[in-house]
């Protein structure tokens, strides 16, 4: 599980683990599911989602770019599918376990999260994507109906997947 850039890292990790990881000599664990909360799916920021990022506050295009450059200073790194999951090929996305995606209605990365959900589904992976009336960063907050509903959605998804595995 992860939120924002952490959601992208959780998804990329799940794909890498399903691919055998980096060391073929050991048994690599497989994840049962991934919970991605408002995933950043276009780290380079060059996709069709720029307008929403430019108009957002306080998390906006310059701030997202600054955060991204802290761990991926080169554009080539930012376009790597492990940081920009919208660049992943369908065969890479098809390695994912079932995925839940939580979107916030007031979020500069909402549209790319929705596009990622569609790409994962098109790759044949079970994905549940729900949008909640809340801001980026408020997932699971105790105040407000949207944040509380987002936590209920995530909990129900995880329980369904985890108990199905037993």
PDB file of C-alpha atoms in Angstrom:
ATOM      1  CA  UNK A   1       0.000   0.000   0.000  1.00  0.00           C
ATOM      2  CA  UNK A   2       1.065   3.561  -0.537  1.00  0.00           C
ATOM      3  CA  UNK A   3      -0.172   7.023  -1.347  1.00  0.00           C
ATOM      4  CA  UNK A   4       0.852   9.407  -4.114  1.00  0.00           C
ATOM      5  CA  UNK A   5       4.437   8.570  -5.156  1.00  0.00           C
ATOM      6  CA  UNK A   6       4.339   5.758  -2.579  1.00  0.00           C
ATOM      7  CA  UNK A   7       1.374   4.227  -4.408  1.00  0.00           C
ATOM      8  CA  UNK A   8       3.378   4.173  -7.617  1.00  0.00           C
ATOM      9  CA  UNK A   9       6.291   2.564  -5.776  1.00  0.00           C
ATOM     10  CA  UNK A  10       3.985  -0.083  -4.274  1.00  0.00           C
ATOM     11  CA  UNK A  11       2.610  -0.928  -7.729  1.00  0.00           C
ATOM     12  CA  UNK A  12       6.074  -1.032  -9.329  1.00  0.00           C
ATOM     13  CA  UNK A  13       7.334  -3.238  -6.509  1.00  0.00           C
ATOM     14  CA  UNK A  14       4.431  -5.641  -7.003  1.00  0.00           C
ATOM     15  CA  UNK A  15       5.219  -5.897 -10.725  1.00  0.00           C
ATOM     16  CA  UNK A  16       8.922  -6.460 -10.003  1.00  0.00           C
ATOM     17  CA  UNK A  17       8.195  -9.136  -7.410  1.00  0.00           C
ATOM     18  CA  UNK A  18       5.830 -10.927  -9.792  1.00  0.00           C
ATOM     19  CA  UNK A  19       8.600 -10.850 -12.387  1.00  0.00           C
ATOM     20  CA  UNK A  20      10.942 -12.680 -10.034  1.00  0.00           C
ATOM     21  CA  UNK A  21      12.628  -9.620  -8.612  1.00  0.00           C
ATOM     22  CA  UNK A  22      16.297  -9.024  -9.321  1.00  0.00           C
ATOM     23  CA  UNK A  23      17.638 -12.295  -7.914  1.00  0.00           C
ATOM     24  CA  UNK A  24      16.364 -15.408  -9.665  1.00  0.00           C
ATOM     25  CA  UNK A  25      18.217 -17.663  -7.201  1.00  0.00           C
ATOM     26  CA  UNK A  26      15.806 -17.072  -4.331  1.00  0.00           C
ATOM     27  CA  UNK A  27      12.086 -17.433  -3.861  1.00  0.00           C
ATOM     28  CA  UNK A  28      10.533 -14.039  -4.354  1.00  0.00           C
ATOM     29  CA  UNK A  29       7.353 -13.308  -2.414  1.00  0.00           C
ATOM     30  CA  UNK A  30       4.211 -12.507  -4.360  1.00  0.00           C
ATOM     31  CA  UNK A  31       1.832  -9.901  -3.062  1.00  0.00           C
ATOM     32  CA  UNK A  32      -1.842 -10.732  -2.623  1.00  0.00           C
ATOM     33  CA  UNK A  33      -3.010  -7.217  -3.453  1.00  0.00           C
ATOM     34  CA  UNK A  34      -2.002  -3.573  -3.761  1.00  0.00           C
ATOM     35  CA  UNK A  35      -3.823  -0.574  -2.322  1.00  0.00           C
ATOM     36  CA  UNK A  36      -2.850   2.543  -4.295  1.00  0.00           C
ATOM     37  CA  UNK A  37      -4.118   5.801  -2.838  1.00  0.00           C
ATOM     38  CA  UNK A  38      -4.117   8.695  -5.344  1.00  0.00           C
ATOM     39  CA  UNK A  39      -1.199   7.233  -7.313  1.00  0.00           C
ATOM     40  CA  UNK A  40       1.257   9.462  -9.124  1.00  0.00           C
ATOM     41  CA  UNK A  41       1.342   7.690 -12.494  1.00  0.00           C
ATOM     42  CA  UNK A  42       3.147  10.281 -14.637  1.00  0.00           C
ATOM     43  CA  UNK A  43       6.253  11.319 -12.698  1.00  0.00           C
ATOM     44  CA  UNK A  44       7.662  13.280 -15.633  1.00  0.00           C
ATOM     45  CA  UNK A  45       4.463  15.314 -15.797  1.00  0.00           C
ATOM     46  CA  UNK A  46       4.370  15.436 -19.585  1.00  0.00           C
ATOM     47  CA  UNK A  47       1.129  13.533 -20.115  1.00  0.00           C
ATOM     48  CA  UNK A  48      -2.283  15.050 -20.830  1.00  0.00           C
ATOM     49  CA  UNK A  49      -2.828  15.828 -17.144  1.00  0.00           C
ATOM     50  CA  UNK A  50      -0.865  19.093 -16.932  1.00  0.00           C
ATOM     51  CA  UNK A  51      -3.816  21.490 -16.704  1.00  0.00           C
ATOM     52  CA  UNK A  52      -5.181  19.850 -13.560  1.00  0.00           C
ATOM     53  CA  UNK A  53      -1.698  19.973 -12.011  1.00  0.00           C
ATOM     54  CA  UNK A  54      -1.160  23.637 -12.911  1.00  0.00           C
ATOM     55  CA  UNK A  55      -4.451  24.723 -11.362  1.00  0.00           C
ATOM     56  CA  UNK A  56      -4.161  22.703  -8.143  1.00  0.00           C
ATOM     57  CA  UNK A  57      -3.402  24.111  -4.701  1.00  0.00           C
ATOM     58  CA  UNK A  58      -1.350  23.534  -2.602  1.00  0.00           C
ATOM     59  CA  UNK A  59       0.005  20.410  -4.365  1.00  0.00           C
ATOM     60  CA  UNK A  60       0.607  21.650  -7.909  1.00  0.00           C
ATOM     61  CA  UNK A  61       2.867  21.053 -10.908  1.00  0.00           C
ATOM     62  CA  UNK A  62       5.965  22.878  -9.565  1.00  0.00           C
ATOM     63  CA  UNK A  63       5.723  21.149  -6.186  1.00  0.00           C
ATOM     64  CA  UNK A  64       5.171  17.708  -7.760  1.00  0.00           C
ATOM     65  CA  UNK A  65       8.154  18.349 -10.056  1.00  0.00           C
ATOM     66  CA  UNK A  66      10.295  19.359  -7.049  1.00  0.00           C
ATOM     67  CA  UNK A  67       9.349  16.201  -5.092  1.00  0.00           C
ATOM     68  CA  UNK A  68       9.977  14.008  -8.141  1.00  0.00           C
ATOM     69  CA  UNK A  69      13.393  15.550  -8.807  1.00  0.00           C
ATOM     70  CA  UNK A  70      14.486  14.690  -5.276  1.00  0.00           C
ATOM     71  CA  UNK A  71      14.507  10.974  -6.131  1.00  0.00           C
ATOM     72  CA  UNK A  72      14.611  11.037  -9.943  1.00  0.00           C
ATOM     73  CA  UNK A  73      16.552  14.104 -11.105  1.00  0.00           C
ATOM     74  CA  UNK A  74      16.794  13.083 -14.771  1.00  0.00           C
ATOM     75  CA  UNK A  75      13.853  13.073 -17.146  1.00  0.00           C
ATOM     76  CA  UNK A  76      14.901   9.631 -18.386  1.00  0.00           C
ATOM     77  CA  UNK A  77      14.486   8.330 -14.828  1.00  0.00           C
ATOM     78  CA  UNK A  78      11.117  10.066 -14.496  1.00  0.00           C
ATOM     79  CA  UNK A  79       9.854   8.389 -17.691  1.00  0.00           C
ATOM     80  CA  UNK A  80      10.893   4.918 -16.497  1.00  0.00           C
ATOM     81  CA  UNK A  81       7.752   2.802 -16.089  1.00  0.00           C
ATOM     82  CA  UNK A  82       8.668   2.126 -12.443  1.00  0.00           C
ATOM     83  CA  UNK A  83       8.077   5.820 -11.697  1.00  0.00           C
ATOM     84  CA  UNK A  84       5.590   6.621 -14.454  1.00  0.00           C
ATOM     85  CA  UNK A  85       3.303   3.614 -14.519  1.00  0.00           C
ATOM     86  CA  UNK A  86       1.382   4.988 -17.483  1.00  0.00           C
ATOM     87  CA  UNK A  87       4.556   4.143 -19.445  1.00  0.00           C
ATOM     88  CA  UNK A  88       4.315   0.454 -18.442  1.00  0.00           C
ATOM     89  CA  UNK A  89       3.491  -2.084 -21.105  1.00  0.00           C
ATOM     90  CA  UNK A  90       0.320  -4.179 -20.741  1.00  0.00           C
ATOM     91  CA  UNK A  91       2.409  -7.317 -20.094  1.00  0.00           C
ATOM     92  CA  UNK A  92       4.071  -5.538 -17.162  1.00  0.00           C
ATOM     93  CA  UNK A  93       0.751  -4.342 -15.733  1.00  0.00           C
ATOM     94  CA  UNK A  94      -0.743  -7.827 -16.196  1.00  0.00           C
ATOM     95  CA  UNK A  95       1.645  -9.126 -13.510  1.00  0.00           C
ATOM     96  CA  UNK A  96      -0.120  -7.112 -10.822  1.00  0.00           C
ATOM     97  CA  UNK A  97      -2.242  -8.799  -8.176  1.00  0.00           C
ATOM     98  CA  UNK A  98      -5.751  -7.364  -7.618  1.00  0.00           C
ATOM     99  CA  UNK A  99      -5.540  -3.597  -7.125  1.00  0.00           C
ATOM    100  CA  UNK A 100      -7.680  -1.040  -5.296  1.00  0.00           C
ATOM    101  CA  UNK A 101      -7.213   2.590  -6.296  1.00  0.00           C
ATOM    102  CA  UNK A 102      -8.513   5.427  -4.144  1.00  0.00           C
ATOM    103  CA  UNK A 103      -8.935   8.746  -5.934  1.00  0.00           C
ATOM    104  CA  UNK A 104      -9.573  12.150  -4.389  1.00  0.00           C
ATOM    105  CA  UNK A 105     -11.913  14.483  -6.274  1.00  0.00           C
ATOM    106  CA  UNK A 106      -9.782  17.521  -5.391  1.00  0.00           C
ATOM    107  CA  UNK A 107      -6.417  16.169  -6.451  1.00  0.00           C
ATOM    108  CA  UNK A 108      -3.926  17.175  -9.155  1.00  0.00           C
ATOM    109  CA  UNK A 109      -3.137  13.503  -9.912  1.00  0.00           C
ATOM    110  CA  UNK A 110      -6.761  12.309 -10.031  1.00  0.00           C
ATOM    111  CA  UNK A 111      -6.954  12.012 -13.828  1.00  0.00           C
ATOM    112  CA  UNK A 112      -3.724  10.044 -14.152  1.00  0.00           C
ATOM    113  CA  UNK A 113      -4.913   7.705 -11.380  1.00  0.00           C
ATOM    114  CA  UNK A 114      -8.101   7.114 -13.348  1.00  0.00           C
ATOM    115  CA  UNK A 115      -6.098   6.488 -16.533  1.00  0.00           C
ATOM    116  CA  UNK A 116      -3.877   4.054 -14.640  1.00  0.00           C
ATOM    117  CA  UNK A 117      -6.938   2.206 -13.353  1.00  0.00           C
ATOM    118  CA  UNK A 118      -8.177   1.796 -16.929  1.00  0.00           C
ATOM    119  CA  UNK A 119      -4.757   0.607 -18.121  1.00  0.00           C
ATOM    120  CA  UNK A 120      -4.530  -1.983 -15.335  1.00  0.00           C
ATOM    121  CA  UNK A 121      -8.031  -3.219 -16.107  1.00  0.00           C
ATOM    122  CA  UNK A 122      -7.237  -3.406 -19.840  1.00  0.00           C
ATOM    123  CA  UNK A 123      -4.235  -5.583 -18.926  1.00  0.00           C
ATOM    124  CA  UNK A 124      -6.668  -8.097 -17.412  1.00  0.00           C
ATOM    125  CA  UNK A 125      -6.067  -7.343 -13.741  1.00  0.00           C
ATOM    126  CA  UNK A 126      -8.886  -7.066 -11.206  1.00  0.00           C
ATOM    127  CA  UNK A 127      -9.034  -3.426 -10.228  1.00  0.00           C
ATOM    128  CA  UNK A 128     -11.515  -1.474  -8.137  1.00  0.00           C
ATOM    129  CA  UNK A 129     -11.242   2.273  -8.436  1.00  0.00           C
ATOM    130  CA  UNK A 130     -13.353   4.683  -6.415  1.00  0.00           C
ATOM    131  CA  UNK A 131     -13.307   8.458  -6.216  1.00  0.00           C
ATOM    132  CA  UNK A 132     -14.117  10.213  -2.956  1.00  0.00           C
ATOM    133  CA  UNK A 133     -14.962  13.811  -2.171  1.00  0.00           C
ATOM    134  CA  UNK A 134     -11.707  14.807  -0.502  1.00  0.00           C
ATOM    135  CA  UNK A 135      -8.328  16.442  -1.055  1.00  0.00           C
ATOM    136  CA  UNK A 136      -5.007  14.769  -1.800  1.00  0.00           C
ATOM    137  CA  UNK A 137      -3.472  13.755   1.516  1.00  0.00           C
ATOM    138  CA  UNK A 138      -6.677  13.237   3.497  1.00  0.00           C
ATOM    139  CA  UNK A 139      -7.176   9.486   2.971  1.00  0.00           C
ATOM    140  CA  UNK A 140      -8.561   7.928   6.128  1.00  0.00           C
ATOM    141  CA  UNK A 141      -8.826  11.217   8.044  1.00  0.00           C
ATOM    142  CA  UNK A 142     -11.302  11.107  10.907  1.00  0.00           C
ATOM    143  CA  UNK A 143     -13.083  14.250   9.738  1.00  0.00           C
ATOM    144  CA  UNK A 144     -15.196  14.495   6.633  1.00  0.00           C
ATOM    145  CA  UNK A 145     -17.400  11.946   4.906  1.00  0.00           C
ATOM    146  CA  UNK A 146     -15.054  11.436   1.917  1.00  0.00           C
ATOM    147  CA  UNK A 147     -11.944  10.509   3.903  1.00  0.00           C
ATOM    148  CA  UNK A 148     -13.944   8.167   6.149  1.00  0.00           C
ATOM    149  CA  UNK A 149     -15.636   6.547   3.144  1.00  0.00           C
ATOM    150  CA  UNK A 150     -12.253   6.080   1.451  1.00  0.00           C
ATOM    151  CA  UNK A 151     -10.973   4.148   4.454  1.00  0.00           C
ATOM    152  CA  UNK A 152     -14.121   2.005   4.514  1.00  0.00           C
ATOM    153  CA  UNK A 153     -13.688   1.217   0.797  1.00  0.00           C
ATOM    154  CA  UNK A 154     -10.037   0.279   1.254  1.00  0.00           C
ATOM    155  CA  UNK A 155     -10.752  -1.852   4.326  1.00  0.00           C
ATOM    156  CA  UNK A 156     -13.568  -3.719   2.617  1.00  0.00           C
ATOM    157  CA  UNK A 157     -11.426  -4.376  -0.479  1.00  0.00           C
ATOM    158  CA  UNK A 158      -8.483  -5.648   1.556  1.00  0.00           C
ATOM    159  CA  UNK A 159     -10.701  -7.887   3.693  1.00  0.00           C
ATOM    160  CA  UNK A 160     -12.365  -9.363   0.614  1.00  0.00           C
ATOM    161  CA  UNK A 161      -9.050 -10.084  -1.099  1.00  0.00           C
ATOM    162  CA  UNK A 162      -7.224 -11.329   1.987  1.00  0.00           C
ATOM    163  CA  UNK A 163      -9.983 -13.664   3.137  1.00  0.00           C
ATOM    164  CA  UNK A 164     -10.414 -14.978  -0.409  1.00  0.00           C
ATOM    165  CA  UNK A 165      -6.744 -16.035  -0.313  1.00  0.00           C
ATOM    166  CA  UNK A 166      -7.236 -18.355   2.695  1.00  0.00           C
TER     167      UNK A 166
END
